[in-house]
Coordinates of C-alpha atoms and ligand atoms in Angstrom, one line a residue:
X273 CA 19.8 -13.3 -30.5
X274 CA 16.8 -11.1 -29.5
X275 CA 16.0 -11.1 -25.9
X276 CA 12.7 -11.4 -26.6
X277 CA 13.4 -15.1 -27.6
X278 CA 12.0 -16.3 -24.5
X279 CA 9.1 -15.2 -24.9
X280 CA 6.2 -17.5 -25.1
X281 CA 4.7 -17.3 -28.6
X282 CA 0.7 -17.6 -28.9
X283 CA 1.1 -21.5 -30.7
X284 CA 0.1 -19.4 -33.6
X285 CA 2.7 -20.3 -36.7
X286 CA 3.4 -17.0 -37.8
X287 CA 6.8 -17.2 -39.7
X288 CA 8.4 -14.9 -37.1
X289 CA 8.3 -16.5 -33.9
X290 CA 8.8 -19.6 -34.4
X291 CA 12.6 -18.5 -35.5
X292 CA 13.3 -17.1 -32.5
X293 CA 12.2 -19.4 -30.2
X294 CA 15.6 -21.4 -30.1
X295 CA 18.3 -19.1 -28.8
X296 CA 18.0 -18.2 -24.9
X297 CA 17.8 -15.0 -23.4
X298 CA 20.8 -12.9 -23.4
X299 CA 19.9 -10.0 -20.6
X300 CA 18.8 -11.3 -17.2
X301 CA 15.0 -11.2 -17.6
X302 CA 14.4 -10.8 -14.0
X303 CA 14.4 -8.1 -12.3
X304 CA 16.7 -6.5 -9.6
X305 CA 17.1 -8.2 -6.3
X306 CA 14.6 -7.4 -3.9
X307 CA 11.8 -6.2 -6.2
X308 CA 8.7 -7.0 -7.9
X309 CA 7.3 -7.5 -11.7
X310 CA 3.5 -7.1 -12.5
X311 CA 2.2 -8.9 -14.9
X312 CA -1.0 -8.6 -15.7
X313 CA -2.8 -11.3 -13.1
X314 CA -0.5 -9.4 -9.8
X315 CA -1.2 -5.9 -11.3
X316 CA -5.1 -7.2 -11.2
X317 CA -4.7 -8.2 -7.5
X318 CA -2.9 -4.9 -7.0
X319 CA -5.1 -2.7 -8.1
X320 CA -8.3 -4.0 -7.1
X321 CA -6.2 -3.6 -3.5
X322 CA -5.2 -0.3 -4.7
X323 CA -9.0 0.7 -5.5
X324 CA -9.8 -0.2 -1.8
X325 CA -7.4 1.7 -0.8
X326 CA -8.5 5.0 -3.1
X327 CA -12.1 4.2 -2.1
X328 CA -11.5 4.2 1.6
X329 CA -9.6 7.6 1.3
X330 CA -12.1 8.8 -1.1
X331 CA -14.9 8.6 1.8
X332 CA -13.2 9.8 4.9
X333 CA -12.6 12.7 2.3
X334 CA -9.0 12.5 2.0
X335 CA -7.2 14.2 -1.2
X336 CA -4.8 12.4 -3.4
X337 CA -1.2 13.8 -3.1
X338 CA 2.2 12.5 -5.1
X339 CA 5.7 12.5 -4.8
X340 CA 8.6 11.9 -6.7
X341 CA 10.1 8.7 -5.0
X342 CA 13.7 9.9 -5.7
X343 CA 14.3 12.7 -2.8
X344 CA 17.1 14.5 -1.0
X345 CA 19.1 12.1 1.4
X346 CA 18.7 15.2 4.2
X347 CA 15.2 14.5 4.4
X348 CA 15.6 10.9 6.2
X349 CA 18.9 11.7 8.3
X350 CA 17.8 11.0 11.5
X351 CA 20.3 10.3 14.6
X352 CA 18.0 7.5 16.6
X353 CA 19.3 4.6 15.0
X354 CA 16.2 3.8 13.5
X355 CA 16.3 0.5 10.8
X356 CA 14.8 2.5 8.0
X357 CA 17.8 5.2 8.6
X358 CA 20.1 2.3 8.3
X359 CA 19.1 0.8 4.9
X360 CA 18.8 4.3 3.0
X361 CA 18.7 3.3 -0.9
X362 CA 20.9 6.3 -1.0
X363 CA 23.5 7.2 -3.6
X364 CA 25.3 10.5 -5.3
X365 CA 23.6 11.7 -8.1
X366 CA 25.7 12.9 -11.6
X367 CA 25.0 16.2 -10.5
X368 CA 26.6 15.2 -6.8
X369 CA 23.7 15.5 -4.8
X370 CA 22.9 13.3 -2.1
X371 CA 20.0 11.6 -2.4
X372 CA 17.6 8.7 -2.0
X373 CA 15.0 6.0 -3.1
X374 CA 12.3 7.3 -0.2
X375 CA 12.2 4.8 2.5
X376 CA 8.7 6.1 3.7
X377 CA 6.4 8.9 2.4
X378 CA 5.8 11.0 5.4
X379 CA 9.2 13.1 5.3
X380 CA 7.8 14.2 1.7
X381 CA 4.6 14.9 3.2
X382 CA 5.9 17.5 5.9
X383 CA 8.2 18.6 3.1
X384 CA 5.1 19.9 1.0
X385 CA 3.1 20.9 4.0
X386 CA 6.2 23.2 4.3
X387 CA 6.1 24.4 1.5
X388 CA 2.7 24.9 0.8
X389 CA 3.1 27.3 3.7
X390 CA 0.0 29.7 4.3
X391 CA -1.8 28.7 0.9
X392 CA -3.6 25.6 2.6
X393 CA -6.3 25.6 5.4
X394 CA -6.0 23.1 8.1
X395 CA -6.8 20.7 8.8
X396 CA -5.2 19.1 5.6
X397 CA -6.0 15.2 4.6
X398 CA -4.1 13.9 2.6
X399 CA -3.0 10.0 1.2
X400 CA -1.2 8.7 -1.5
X401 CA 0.1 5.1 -3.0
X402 CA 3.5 4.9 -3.1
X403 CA 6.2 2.6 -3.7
X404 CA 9.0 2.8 -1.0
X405 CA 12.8 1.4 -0.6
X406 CA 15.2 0.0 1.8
X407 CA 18.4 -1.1 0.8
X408 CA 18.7 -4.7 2.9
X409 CA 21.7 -6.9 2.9
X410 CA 20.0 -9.8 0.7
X411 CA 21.0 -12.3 3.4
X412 CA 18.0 -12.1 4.9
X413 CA 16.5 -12.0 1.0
X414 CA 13.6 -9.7 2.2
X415 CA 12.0 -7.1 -0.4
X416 CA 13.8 -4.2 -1.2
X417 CA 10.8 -2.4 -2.2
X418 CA 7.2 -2.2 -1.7
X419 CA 4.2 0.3 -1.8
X420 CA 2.6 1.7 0.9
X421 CA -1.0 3.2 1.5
X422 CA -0.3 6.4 3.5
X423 CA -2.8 8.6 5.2
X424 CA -2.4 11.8 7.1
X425 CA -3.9 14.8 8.6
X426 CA -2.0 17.9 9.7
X427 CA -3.4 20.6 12.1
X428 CA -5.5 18.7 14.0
X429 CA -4.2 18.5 17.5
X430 CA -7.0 16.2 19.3
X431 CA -7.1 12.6 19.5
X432 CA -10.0 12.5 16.5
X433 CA -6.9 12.7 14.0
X434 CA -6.1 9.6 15.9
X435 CA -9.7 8.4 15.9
X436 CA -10.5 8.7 11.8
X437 CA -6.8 6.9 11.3
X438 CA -8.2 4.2 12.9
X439 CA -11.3 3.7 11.1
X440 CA -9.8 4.5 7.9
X441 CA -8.0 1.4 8.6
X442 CA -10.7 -0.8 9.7
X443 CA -13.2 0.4 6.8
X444 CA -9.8 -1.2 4.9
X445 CA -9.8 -4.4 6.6
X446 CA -13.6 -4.5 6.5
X447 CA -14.0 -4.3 2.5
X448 CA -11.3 -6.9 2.2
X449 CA -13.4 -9.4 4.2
X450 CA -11.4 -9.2 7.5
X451 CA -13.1 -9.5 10.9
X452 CA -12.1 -8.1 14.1
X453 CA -11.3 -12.0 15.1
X454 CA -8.7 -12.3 12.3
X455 CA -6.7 -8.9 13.3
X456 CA -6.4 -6.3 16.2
X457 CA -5.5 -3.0 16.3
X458 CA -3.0 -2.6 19.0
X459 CA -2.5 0.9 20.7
X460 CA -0.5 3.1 22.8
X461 CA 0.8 6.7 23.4
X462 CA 4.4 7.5 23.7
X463 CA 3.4 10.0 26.2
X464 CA 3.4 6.8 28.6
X465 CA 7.2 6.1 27.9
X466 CA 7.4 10.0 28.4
X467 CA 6.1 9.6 31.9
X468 CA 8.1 6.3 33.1
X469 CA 11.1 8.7 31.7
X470 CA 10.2 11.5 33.6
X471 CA 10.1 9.2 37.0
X472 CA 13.3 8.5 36.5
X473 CA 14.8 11.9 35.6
X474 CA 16.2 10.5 32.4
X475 CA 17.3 13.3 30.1
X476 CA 15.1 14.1 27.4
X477 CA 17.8 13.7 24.7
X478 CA 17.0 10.0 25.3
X479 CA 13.5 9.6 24.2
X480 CA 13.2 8.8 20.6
X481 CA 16.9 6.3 20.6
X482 CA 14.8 4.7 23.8
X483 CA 11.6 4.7 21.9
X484 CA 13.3 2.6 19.0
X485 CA 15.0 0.4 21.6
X486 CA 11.9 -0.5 23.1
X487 CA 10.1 -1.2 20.1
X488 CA 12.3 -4.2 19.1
X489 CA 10.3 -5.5 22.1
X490 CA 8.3 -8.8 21.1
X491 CA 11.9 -9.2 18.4
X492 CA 14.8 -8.9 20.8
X493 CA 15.3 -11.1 23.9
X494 CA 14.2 -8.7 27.2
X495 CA 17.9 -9.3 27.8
X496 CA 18.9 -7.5 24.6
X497 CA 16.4 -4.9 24.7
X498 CA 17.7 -4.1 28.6
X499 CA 21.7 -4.2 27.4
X500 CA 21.0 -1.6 24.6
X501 CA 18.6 0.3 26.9
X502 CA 21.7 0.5 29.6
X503 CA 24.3 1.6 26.8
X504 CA 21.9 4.6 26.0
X505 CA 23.3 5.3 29.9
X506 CA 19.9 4.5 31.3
X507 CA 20.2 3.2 35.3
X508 CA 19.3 -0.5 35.8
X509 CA 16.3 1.0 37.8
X510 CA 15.0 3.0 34.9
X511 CA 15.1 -0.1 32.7
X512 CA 13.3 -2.2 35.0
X513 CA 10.8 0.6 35.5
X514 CA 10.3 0.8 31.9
X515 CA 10.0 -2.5 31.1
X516 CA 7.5 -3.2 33.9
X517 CA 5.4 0.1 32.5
X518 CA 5.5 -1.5 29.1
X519 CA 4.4 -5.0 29.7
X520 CA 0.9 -3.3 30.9
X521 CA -2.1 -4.5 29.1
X522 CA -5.0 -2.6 30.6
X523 CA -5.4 1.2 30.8
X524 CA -6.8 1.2 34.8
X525 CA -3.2 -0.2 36.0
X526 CA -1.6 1.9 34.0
X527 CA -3.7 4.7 35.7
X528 CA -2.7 3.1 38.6
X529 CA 1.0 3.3 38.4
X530 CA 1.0 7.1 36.2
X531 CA -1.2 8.6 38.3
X532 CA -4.6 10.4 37.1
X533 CA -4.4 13.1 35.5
X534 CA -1.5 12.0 33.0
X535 CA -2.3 13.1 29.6
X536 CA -1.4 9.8 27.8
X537 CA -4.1 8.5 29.8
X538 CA -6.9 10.8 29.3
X539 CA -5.6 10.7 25.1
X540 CA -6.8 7.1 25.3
X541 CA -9.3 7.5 27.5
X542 CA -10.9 9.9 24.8
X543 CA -9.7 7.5 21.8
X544 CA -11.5 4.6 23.5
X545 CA -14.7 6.4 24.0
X546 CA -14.9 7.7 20.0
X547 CA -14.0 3.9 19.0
X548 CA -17.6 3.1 20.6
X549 CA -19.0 5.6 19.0
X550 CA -17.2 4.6 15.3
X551 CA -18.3 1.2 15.8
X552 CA -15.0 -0.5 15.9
X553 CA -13.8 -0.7 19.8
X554 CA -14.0 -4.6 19.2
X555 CA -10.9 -4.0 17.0
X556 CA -8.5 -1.9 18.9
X557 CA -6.9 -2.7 22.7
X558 CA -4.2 -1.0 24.6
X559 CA -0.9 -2.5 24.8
X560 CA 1.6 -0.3 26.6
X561 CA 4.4 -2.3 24.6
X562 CA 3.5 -0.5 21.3
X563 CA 5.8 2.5 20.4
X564 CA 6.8 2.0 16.6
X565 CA 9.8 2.2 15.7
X566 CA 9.6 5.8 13.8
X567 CA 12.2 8.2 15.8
X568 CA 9.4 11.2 15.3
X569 CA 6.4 9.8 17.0
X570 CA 5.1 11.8 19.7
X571 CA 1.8 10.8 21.0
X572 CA -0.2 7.6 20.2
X573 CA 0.6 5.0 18.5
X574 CA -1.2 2.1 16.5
X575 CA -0.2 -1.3 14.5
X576 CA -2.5 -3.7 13.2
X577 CA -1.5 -7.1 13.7
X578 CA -3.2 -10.9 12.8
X579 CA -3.9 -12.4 15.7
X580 CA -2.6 -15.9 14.6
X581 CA 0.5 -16.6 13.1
X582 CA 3.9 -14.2 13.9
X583 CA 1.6 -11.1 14.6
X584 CA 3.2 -9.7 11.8
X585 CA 2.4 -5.7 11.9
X586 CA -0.1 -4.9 8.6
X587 CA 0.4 -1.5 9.2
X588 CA 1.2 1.1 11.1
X589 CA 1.2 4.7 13.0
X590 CA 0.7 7.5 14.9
X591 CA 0.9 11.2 15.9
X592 CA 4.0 13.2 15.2
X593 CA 3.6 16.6 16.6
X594 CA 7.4 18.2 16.1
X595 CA 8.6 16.9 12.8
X596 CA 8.1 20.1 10.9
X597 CA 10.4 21.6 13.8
X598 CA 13.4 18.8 12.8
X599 CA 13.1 20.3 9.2
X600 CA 13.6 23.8 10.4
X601 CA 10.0 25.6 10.5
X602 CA 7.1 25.8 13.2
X603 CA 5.7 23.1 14.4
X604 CA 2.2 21.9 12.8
X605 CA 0.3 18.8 14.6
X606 CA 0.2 15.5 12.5
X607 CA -1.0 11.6 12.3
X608 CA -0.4 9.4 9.7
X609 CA -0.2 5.9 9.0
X610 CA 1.5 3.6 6.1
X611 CA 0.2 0.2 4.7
X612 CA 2.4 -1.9 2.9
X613 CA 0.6 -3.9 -0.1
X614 CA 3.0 -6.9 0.9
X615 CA 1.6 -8.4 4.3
X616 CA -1.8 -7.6 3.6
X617 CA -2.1 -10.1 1.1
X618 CA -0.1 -12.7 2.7
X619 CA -3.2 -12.4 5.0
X620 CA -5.3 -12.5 2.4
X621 CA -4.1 -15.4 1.2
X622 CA -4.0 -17.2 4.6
X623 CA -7.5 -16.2 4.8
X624 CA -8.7 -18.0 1.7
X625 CA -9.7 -14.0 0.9
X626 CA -7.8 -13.2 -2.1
X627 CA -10.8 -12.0 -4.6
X628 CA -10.8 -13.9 -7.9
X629 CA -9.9 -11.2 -10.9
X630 CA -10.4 -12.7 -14.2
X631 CA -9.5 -11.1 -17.4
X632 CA -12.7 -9.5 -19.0
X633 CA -13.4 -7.6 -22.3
X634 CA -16.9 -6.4 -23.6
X635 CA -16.0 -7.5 -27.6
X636 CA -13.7 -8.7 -30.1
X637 CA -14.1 -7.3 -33.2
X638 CA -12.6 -9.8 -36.3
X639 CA -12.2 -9.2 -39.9
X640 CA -13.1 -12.2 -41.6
X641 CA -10.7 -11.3 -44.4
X642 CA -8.0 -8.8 -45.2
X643 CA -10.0 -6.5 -47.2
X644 CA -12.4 -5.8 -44.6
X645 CA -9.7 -4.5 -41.7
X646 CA -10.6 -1.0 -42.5
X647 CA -14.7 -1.8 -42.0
X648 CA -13.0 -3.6 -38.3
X649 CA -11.2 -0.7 -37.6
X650 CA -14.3 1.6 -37.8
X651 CA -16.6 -1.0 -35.9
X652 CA -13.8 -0.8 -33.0
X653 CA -13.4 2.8 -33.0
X654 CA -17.4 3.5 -32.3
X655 CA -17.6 1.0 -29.7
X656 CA -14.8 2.1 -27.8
X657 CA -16.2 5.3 -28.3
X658 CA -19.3 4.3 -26.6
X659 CA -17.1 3.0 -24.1
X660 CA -16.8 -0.5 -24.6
X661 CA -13.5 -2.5 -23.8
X662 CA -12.6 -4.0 -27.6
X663 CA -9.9 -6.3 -28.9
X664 CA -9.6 -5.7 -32.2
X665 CA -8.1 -9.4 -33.7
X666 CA -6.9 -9.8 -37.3
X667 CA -4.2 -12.7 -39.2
X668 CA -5.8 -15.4 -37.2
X669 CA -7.6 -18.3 -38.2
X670 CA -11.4 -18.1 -36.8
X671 CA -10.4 -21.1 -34.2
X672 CA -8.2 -19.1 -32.6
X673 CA -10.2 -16.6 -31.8
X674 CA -13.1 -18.5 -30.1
X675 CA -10.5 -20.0 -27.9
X676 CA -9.4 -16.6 -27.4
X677 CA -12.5 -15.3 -26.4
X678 CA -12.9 -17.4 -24.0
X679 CA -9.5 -17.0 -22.6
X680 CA -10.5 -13.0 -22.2
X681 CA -13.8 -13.8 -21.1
X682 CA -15.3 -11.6 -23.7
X683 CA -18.8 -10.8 -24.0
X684 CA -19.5 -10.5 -27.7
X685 CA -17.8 -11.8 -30.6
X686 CA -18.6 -9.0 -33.9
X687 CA -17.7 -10.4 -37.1
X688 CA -16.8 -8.4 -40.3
X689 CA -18.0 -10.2 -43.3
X690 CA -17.6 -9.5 -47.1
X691 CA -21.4 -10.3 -47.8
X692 CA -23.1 -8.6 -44.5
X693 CA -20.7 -5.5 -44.7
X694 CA -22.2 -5.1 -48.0
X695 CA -25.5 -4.8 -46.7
X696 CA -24.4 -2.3 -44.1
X697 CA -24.8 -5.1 -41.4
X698 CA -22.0 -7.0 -39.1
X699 CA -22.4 -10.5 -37.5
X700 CA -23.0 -10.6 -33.5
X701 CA -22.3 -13.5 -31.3
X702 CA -23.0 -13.8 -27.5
X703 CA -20.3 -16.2 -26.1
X704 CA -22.4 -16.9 -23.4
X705 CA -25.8 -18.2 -25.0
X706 CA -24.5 -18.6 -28.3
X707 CA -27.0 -16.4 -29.6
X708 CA -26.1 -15.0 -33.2
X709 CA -27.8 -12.0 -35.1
X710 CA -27.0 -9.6 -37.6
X711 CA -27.0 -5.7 -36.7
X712 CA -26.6 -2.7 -38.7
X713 CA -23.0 -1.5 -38.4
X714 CA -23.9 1.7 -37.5
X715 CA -26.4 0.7 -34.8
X716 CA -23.6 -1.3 -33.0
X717 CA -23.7 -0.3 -29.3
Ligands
4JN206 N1 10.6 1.2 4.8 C1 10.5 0.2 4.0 C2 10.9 0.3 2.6 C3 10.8 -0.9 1.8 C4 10.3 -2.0 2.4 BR1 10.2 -3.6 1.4 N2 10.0 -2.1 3.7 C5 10.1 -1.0 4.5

């Protein structure tokens, strides 16, 4: 049996599909566990997200970069116990290679950073669309995959990297129809977890398996989070201390117990102050809890989050000064962010925002009978020429394609006929007011 026998047939009888419609499918028509089909109404939704996301980028003057998303497994070993490092899609390739479905895009960022070496002028900003992997036991039947908006800029070492992120993101949220009441931008600077550290004389080999301790905050019990803090070694007194440091909510007490003069304080300070000046402070706040759970973060950090419902994080990011170092070369500042295309539109949904996409073609062109397919073809051909979206429509009976161009939403109907095509002339209907004329074929536009 063909596996295409499950496929819906149009109702039309054409001799051949009816015939297969009995036998049922013999491959597993869906698709690998933990991923996604598109068919045409989600690859609508996706890429009218997709364009926000390209238009967004397009005006902060961000260039478009790719990647492949297979890549070599060294490029996401990382030794901080991070989740992401955990579910590595990873696997040997024929050739024996290590490598891996990319669990996040920023690794290949550096990577061509690196390698683009003295040819490119910083600062560089750059974003991309791409789809990303994590290979998750399916007993907690989460995704497998998704895609994720990334934005970056290397060489730019003050907190304005931090400050464009940041309205990059609510320029997003803003064109989707989200207000400031339906999601936050929480902040931070790891330079504050740095400092409670540094109180405490904890060695600095510590920081980044602390850092993605501490941001299961909010998911583990305070219990949990302060047993796996202590088995990194960490005194009970540094624990507390962290934990207290962490639970802050305004940036005076936080002044209060760092002392002035600490830089994670005057970064903020300065972030706060562009955020007036960007026109989107009512979005952001500081929350000393937020750290990310990315082992290479070095400076602040942001999520977005809704404020009803589990808080889920939209997206997320922050400033990553020494990865370049971890791959072997000299250091060159960053800030980035990622924004998966999943949660978002659980939002939007929520939110009664999801945009409504229909299906829309300028004309159908029909042949009223067989000998006049060749006069169709050429009608179609100029049009599409001229730039109009066409569906060319032939073996169907007339009644069928009204119905059909109304399912499409098309514009115009153009009719081939024997007796106008003789006369140089083709039949034009507007679906919408019914109006019918003639025009000469060649004056079609
Ligand atoms: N990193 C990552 C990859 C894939 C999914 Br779904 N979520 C997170």
């Amino acid at each position: 049996a063909s596996p295409t026998a499950a496929l819906a047939t149009d109702g039309d009888s054409s001799p051949a599909s009816s015939a297969s419609m009995a036998q049922p499918a013999v491959v597993d028509v869906n698709p690998p566990r933990g991923t996604r089909d598109f068919p045409p109404e989600e690859m609508r939704l996706r890429s009218w997200l997709f364009d926000n996301f390209r238009e967004v980028s397009r005006s902060m003057a961000f260039e478009e970069v790719d990647f492949p998303v297979l890549e070599s497994e060294a490029l996401f070993i990382r030794k901080a116990g991070e989740e992401i490092t955990q579910q590595l899609y990873n696997f040997e390739d024929k050739g024996g290679r290590r490598v891996v479905l990319r669990p996040e895009i920023t690794p290949s960022l550096a990577r061509l950073v690196i390698k683009q070496g003295k040819s490119v002028s910083l600062p560089l900003k750059w974003f991309t669309i791409g789809q990303c992997w994590r290979y998750e036991r399916m007993t907690r039947g989460r995704r497998r995959e998704h895609y994720q908006w990334n934005m970056d800029i290397f060489g730019m070492p003050k907190v304005r990297a931090e400050a464009e992120l940041i309205q990059a993101i609510v320029l997003l949220f803003e064109r989707l129809g989200i207000t400031s009441s339906d999601v936050g931008i929480r902040l931070s600077s790891r330079k504050v977890l740095q400092a409670v550290l540094d109180m405490y004389s904890v060695p600095q080999n510590l920081f980044t398996q602390v850092c993605v301790i501490v941001d299961k905050l909010g998911k583990l019990s305070r219990e949990e989070i302060e047993k796996e803090l202590i088995s990194t070694g960490l005194s009970s007194e540094a624990v507390q201390g962290i934990i207290e440091v962490l639970s802050l909510k305004s940036l005076s007490k936080l002044e209060e117990v760092l002392g002035s003069g600490v830089e994670a304080v005057a970064d903020l300070k300065k972030l706060f102050s562009l955020a007036e000046q960007y026109g989107y402070a009512d979005w952001i706040c500081f929350d000393a809890s937020v750290v990310r759970g990315l082992a290479y973060y070095t400076g602040i950090v942001f999520e977005a989050f809704d404020r009803e419902g589990e808080l889920r994080a939209i997206c997320g990011g922050g400033r990553y000064d020494r990865l370049l170092s971890t791959f072997g070369t000299e250091d060159v500042p960053a800030c980035g962010f990622g924004f998966g295309d999943a949660v978002i539109v659980e939002l939007l949904k929520e939110k009664g925002l999801l945009p409504d996409l229909p299906r829309q073609i300028d004309d159908i062109v029909f042949p009223l009978d067989e000998e006049l397919e060749g006069p169709a073809s050429s009608v179609a051909s100029s049009l599409r020429k001229k730039g109009r979206s066409v569906d060319l429509v032939e073996d169907k009976r007339l009644k069928w394609v009204f119905k059909h161009a109304e399912r499409i939403n098309a514009s115009r109907l153009i009719l081939v006929g024997k007796s106008e095509w003789e006369r140089g002339m083709v039949r034009v209907k507007i679906l919408s007011t019914r109006e019918e004329f003639e025009v000469k074929a060649g004056e079609l536009q």
